[in-house]
Amino acid sequence: MAQITISCSIPVPDDDVADVSEFLHKLVGRSRISTARMLRMGETGCFYTCPLYTDEHVKLSRLIRRMLAFFEAKAIPLTILKIGAQDSWYEVDPERRDPWKISPQALLALLDATPDGGA
């Protein structure tokens, strides 16, 4: 099954770190301290990873949509990486992420789709 990771494209400004850390703590249960560290790392600080099309797809879809809307409202750009069912995160070169990058709109389309390609 496909998997995604989400990080901020740029380091989150110190003025926003506390609010964003609190949001992610409430939404996904991440530690505020470790989340703040990830947010300050920018693109290399992945703060969320999940497989798509599991039994919990509906729950994850709602969670991801809330996350995307929050970051869009804060004007914080995201880097979203997607690998396929046959791929491994070890294949993703940290220096060349472009082949795996998708836009938030593409992620929304994936959330609306089914694993067999139907909608």
mmCIF file of C-alpha atoms in Angstrom:
data_model
loop_
_atom_site.group_PDB
_atom_site.id
_atom_site.type_symbol
_atom_site.label_atom_id
_atom_site.label_comp_id
_atom_site.label_asym_id
_atom_site.label_seq_id
_atom_site.Cartn_x
_atom_site.Cartn_y
_atom_site.Cartn_z
ATOM 1 C CA MET A 1 0.000 0.000 0.000
ATOM 2 C CA ALA A 2 1.101 3.555 -0.644
ATOM 3 C CA GLN A 3 2.688 5.521 2.182
ATOM 4 C CA ILE A 4 3.172 9.238 2.748
ATOM 5 C CA THR A 5 5.301 11.494 4.919
ATOM 6 C CA ILE A 6 4.590 15.128 5.691
ATOM 7 C CA SER A 7 7.093 17.792 6.721
ATOM 8 C CA CYS A 8 7.291 21.559 6.430
ATOM 9 C CA SER A 9 9.036 22.758 3.283
ATOM 10 C CA ILE A 10 10.895 25.418 5.237
ATOM 11 C CA PRO A 11 11.706 25.772 8.932
ATOM 12 C CA VAL A 12 8.643 27.011 10.810
ATOM 13 C CA PRO A 13 9.170 30.529 12.196
ATOM 14 C CA ASP A 14 9.658 30.628 15.965
ATOM 15 C CA ASP A 15 6.471 32.722 16.290
ATOM 16 C CA ASP A 16 4.418 29.777 14.932
ATOM 17 C CA VAL A 17 6.241 26.775 16.432
ATOM 18 C CA ALA A 18 4.251 26.696 19.681
ATOM 19 C CA ASP A 19 0.859 26.883 17.920
ATOM 20 C CA VAL A 20 1.772 24.268 15.327
ATOM 21 C CA SER A 21 3.302 21.943 17.939
ATOM 22 C CA GLU A 22 0.160 22.217 20.056
ATOM 23 C CA PHE A 23 -2.051 21.481 17.038
ATOM 24 C CA LEU A 24 -0.047 18.372 16.097
ATOM 25 C CA HIS A 25 0.043 17.243 19.727
ATOM 26 C CA LYS A 26 -3.760 17.382 19.907
ATOM 27 C CA LEU A 27 -4.315 15.917 16.435
ATOM 28 C CA VAL A 28 -1.845 13.032 16.382
ATOM 29 C CA GLY A 29 -0.511 12.835 19.931
ATOM 30 C CA ARG A 30 3.058 13.819 19.138
ATOM 31 C CA SER A 31 5.247 15.255 21.869
ATOM 32 C CA ARG A 32 5.329 19.037 21.730
ATOM 33 C CA ILE A 33 9.110 19.110 22.199
ATOM 34 C CA SER A 34 9.951 16.584 19.487
ATOM 35 C CA THR A 35 7.405 18.157 17.151
ATOM 36 C CA ALA A 36 8.912 21.623 17.677
ATOM 37 C CA ARG A 37 12.334 20.179 16.829
ATOM 38 C CA MET A 38 10.962 18.607 13.631
ATOM 39 C CA LEU A 39 9.213 21.831 12.619
ATOM 40 C CA ARG A 40 12.449 23.799 12.978
ATOM 41 C CA MET A 41 14.232 21.290 10.701
ATOM 42 C CA GLY A 42 12.110 22.149 7.688
ATOM 43 C CA GLU A 43 11.921 19.562 4.937
ATOM 44 C CA THR A 44 14.098 17.013 6.742
ATOM 45 C CA GLY A 45 11.897 17.073 9.864
ATOM 46 C CA CYS A 46 9.126 14.639 9.000
ATOM 47 C CA PHE A 47 6.391 15.019 11.602
ATOM 48 C CA TYR A 48 3.794 12.617 10.157
ATOM 49 C CA THR A 49 3.963 9.285 8.326
ATOM 50 C CA CYS A 50 1.172 6.886 7.499
ATOM 51 C CA PRO A 51 0.107 4.203 5.047
ATOM 52 C CA LEU A 52 -2.873 4.932 2.809
ATOM 53 C CA TYR A 53 -5.832 2.632 2.150
ATOM 54 C CA THR A 54 -5.764 0.737 5.425
ATOM 55 C CA ASP A 55 -8.838 -0.251 7.414
ATOM 56 C CA GLU A 56 -8.582 3.183 9.037
ATOM 57 C CA HIS A 57 -8.545 5.092 5.731
ATOM 58 C CA VAL A 58 -11.627 7.168 6.562
ATOM 59 C CA LYS A 59 -10.188 8.217 9.942
ATOM 60 C CA LEU A 60 -6.761 9.000 8.436
ATOM 61 C CA SER A 61 -8.365 10.911 5.580
ATOM 62 C CA ARG A 62 -10.186 13.219 8.017
ATOM 63 C CA LEU A 63 -7.008 13.698 10.053
ATOM 64 C CA ILE A 64 -4.875 14.519 7.004
ATOM 65 C CA ARG A 65 -7.496 16.914 5.627
ATOM 66 C CA ARG A 66 -7.543 18.796 8.952
ATOM 67 C CA MET A 67 -3.745 18.905 8.901
ATOM 68 C CA LEU A 68 -3.608 20.244 5.332
ATOM 69 C CA ALA A 69 -6.241 22.903 6.076
ATOM 70 C CA PHE A 70 -4.396 24.016 9.221
ATOM 71 C CA PHE A 71 -1.062 24.444 7.450
ATOM 72 C CA GLU A 72 -2.722 26.190 4.511
ATOM 73 C CA ALA A 73 -4.430 28.640 6.898
ATOM 74 C CA LYS A 74 -1.047 29.311 8.557
ATOM 75 C CA ALA A 75 0.579 29.752 5.100
ATOM 76 C CA ILE A 76 3.202 27.137 5.994
ATOM 77 C CA PRO A 77 4.171 25.165 2.872
ATOM 78 C CA LEU A 78 4.388 21.397 3.201
ATOM 79 C CA THR A 79 6.581 18.772 1.605
ATOM 80 C CA ILE A 80 4.621 15.586 1.051
ATOM 81 C CA LEU A 81 6.427 12.479 -0.120
ATOM 82 C CA LYS A 82 4.634 9.390 -1.419
ATOM 83 C CA ILE A 83 6.014 5.951 -2.097
ATOM 84 C CA GLY A 84 4.179 3.065 -3.689
ATOM 85 C CA ALA A 85 3.336 -0.317 -2.270
ATOM 86 C CA GLN A 86 6.477 -1.883 -3.724
ATOM 87 C CA ASP A 87 8.801 0.934 -2.660
ATOM 88 C CA SER A 88 10.810 1.490 0.502
ATOM 89 C CA TRP A 89 11.690 4.717 2.297
ATOM 90 C CA TYR A 90 15.329 3.621 1.998
ATOM 91 C CA GLU A 91 15.063 4.298 -1.753
ATOM 92 C CA VAL A 92 14.269 7.983 -1.160
ATOM 93 C CA ASP A 93 17.423 10.044 -1.520
ATOM 94 C CA PRO A 94 17.294 12.856 1.069
ATOM 95 C CA GLU A 95 19.169 15.107 -1.358
ATOM 96 C CA ARG A 96 16.834 14.395 -4.307
ATOM 97 C CA ARG A 97 13.254 14.120 -3.081
ATOM 98 C CA ASP A 98 11.560 15.480 -6.202
ATOM 99 C CA PRO A 99 10.573 12.110 -7.720
ATOM 100 C CA TRP A 100 8.519 11.344 -4.606
ATOM 101 C CA LYS A 101 7.057 14.804 -3.927
ATOM 102 C CA ILE A 102 3.354 15.370 -4.397
ATOM 103 C CA SER A 103 1.249 18.481 -3.886
ATOM 104 C CA PRO A 104 -1.411 18.815 -1.208
ATOM 105 C CA GLN A 105 -3.996 18.687 -4.020
ATOM 106 C CA ALA A 106 -2.552 15.384 -5.257
ATOM 107 C CA LEU A 107 -2.722 14.027 -1.713
ATOM 108 C CA LEU A 108 -6.381 15.047 -1.486
ATOM 109 C CA ALA A 109 -7.024 13.195 -4.749
ATOM 110 C CA LEU A 110 -5.308 10.110 -3.308
ATOM 111 C CA LEU A 111 -7.495 10.336 -0.216
ATOM 112 C CA ASP A 112 -10.581 10.386 -2.451
ATOM 113 C CA ALA A 113 -9.409 7.398 -4.501
ATOM 114 C CA THR A 114 -9.460 3.702 -3.711
ATOM 115 C CA PRO A 115 -6.351 1.502 -3.861
ATOM 116 C CA ASP A 116 -7.529 -0.245 -7.030
ATOM 117 C CA GLY A 117 -7.841 3.087 -8.885
ATOM 118 C CA GLY A 118 -11.600 3.568 -8.609
ATOM 119 C CA ALA A 119 -13.119 6.607 -7.010
#
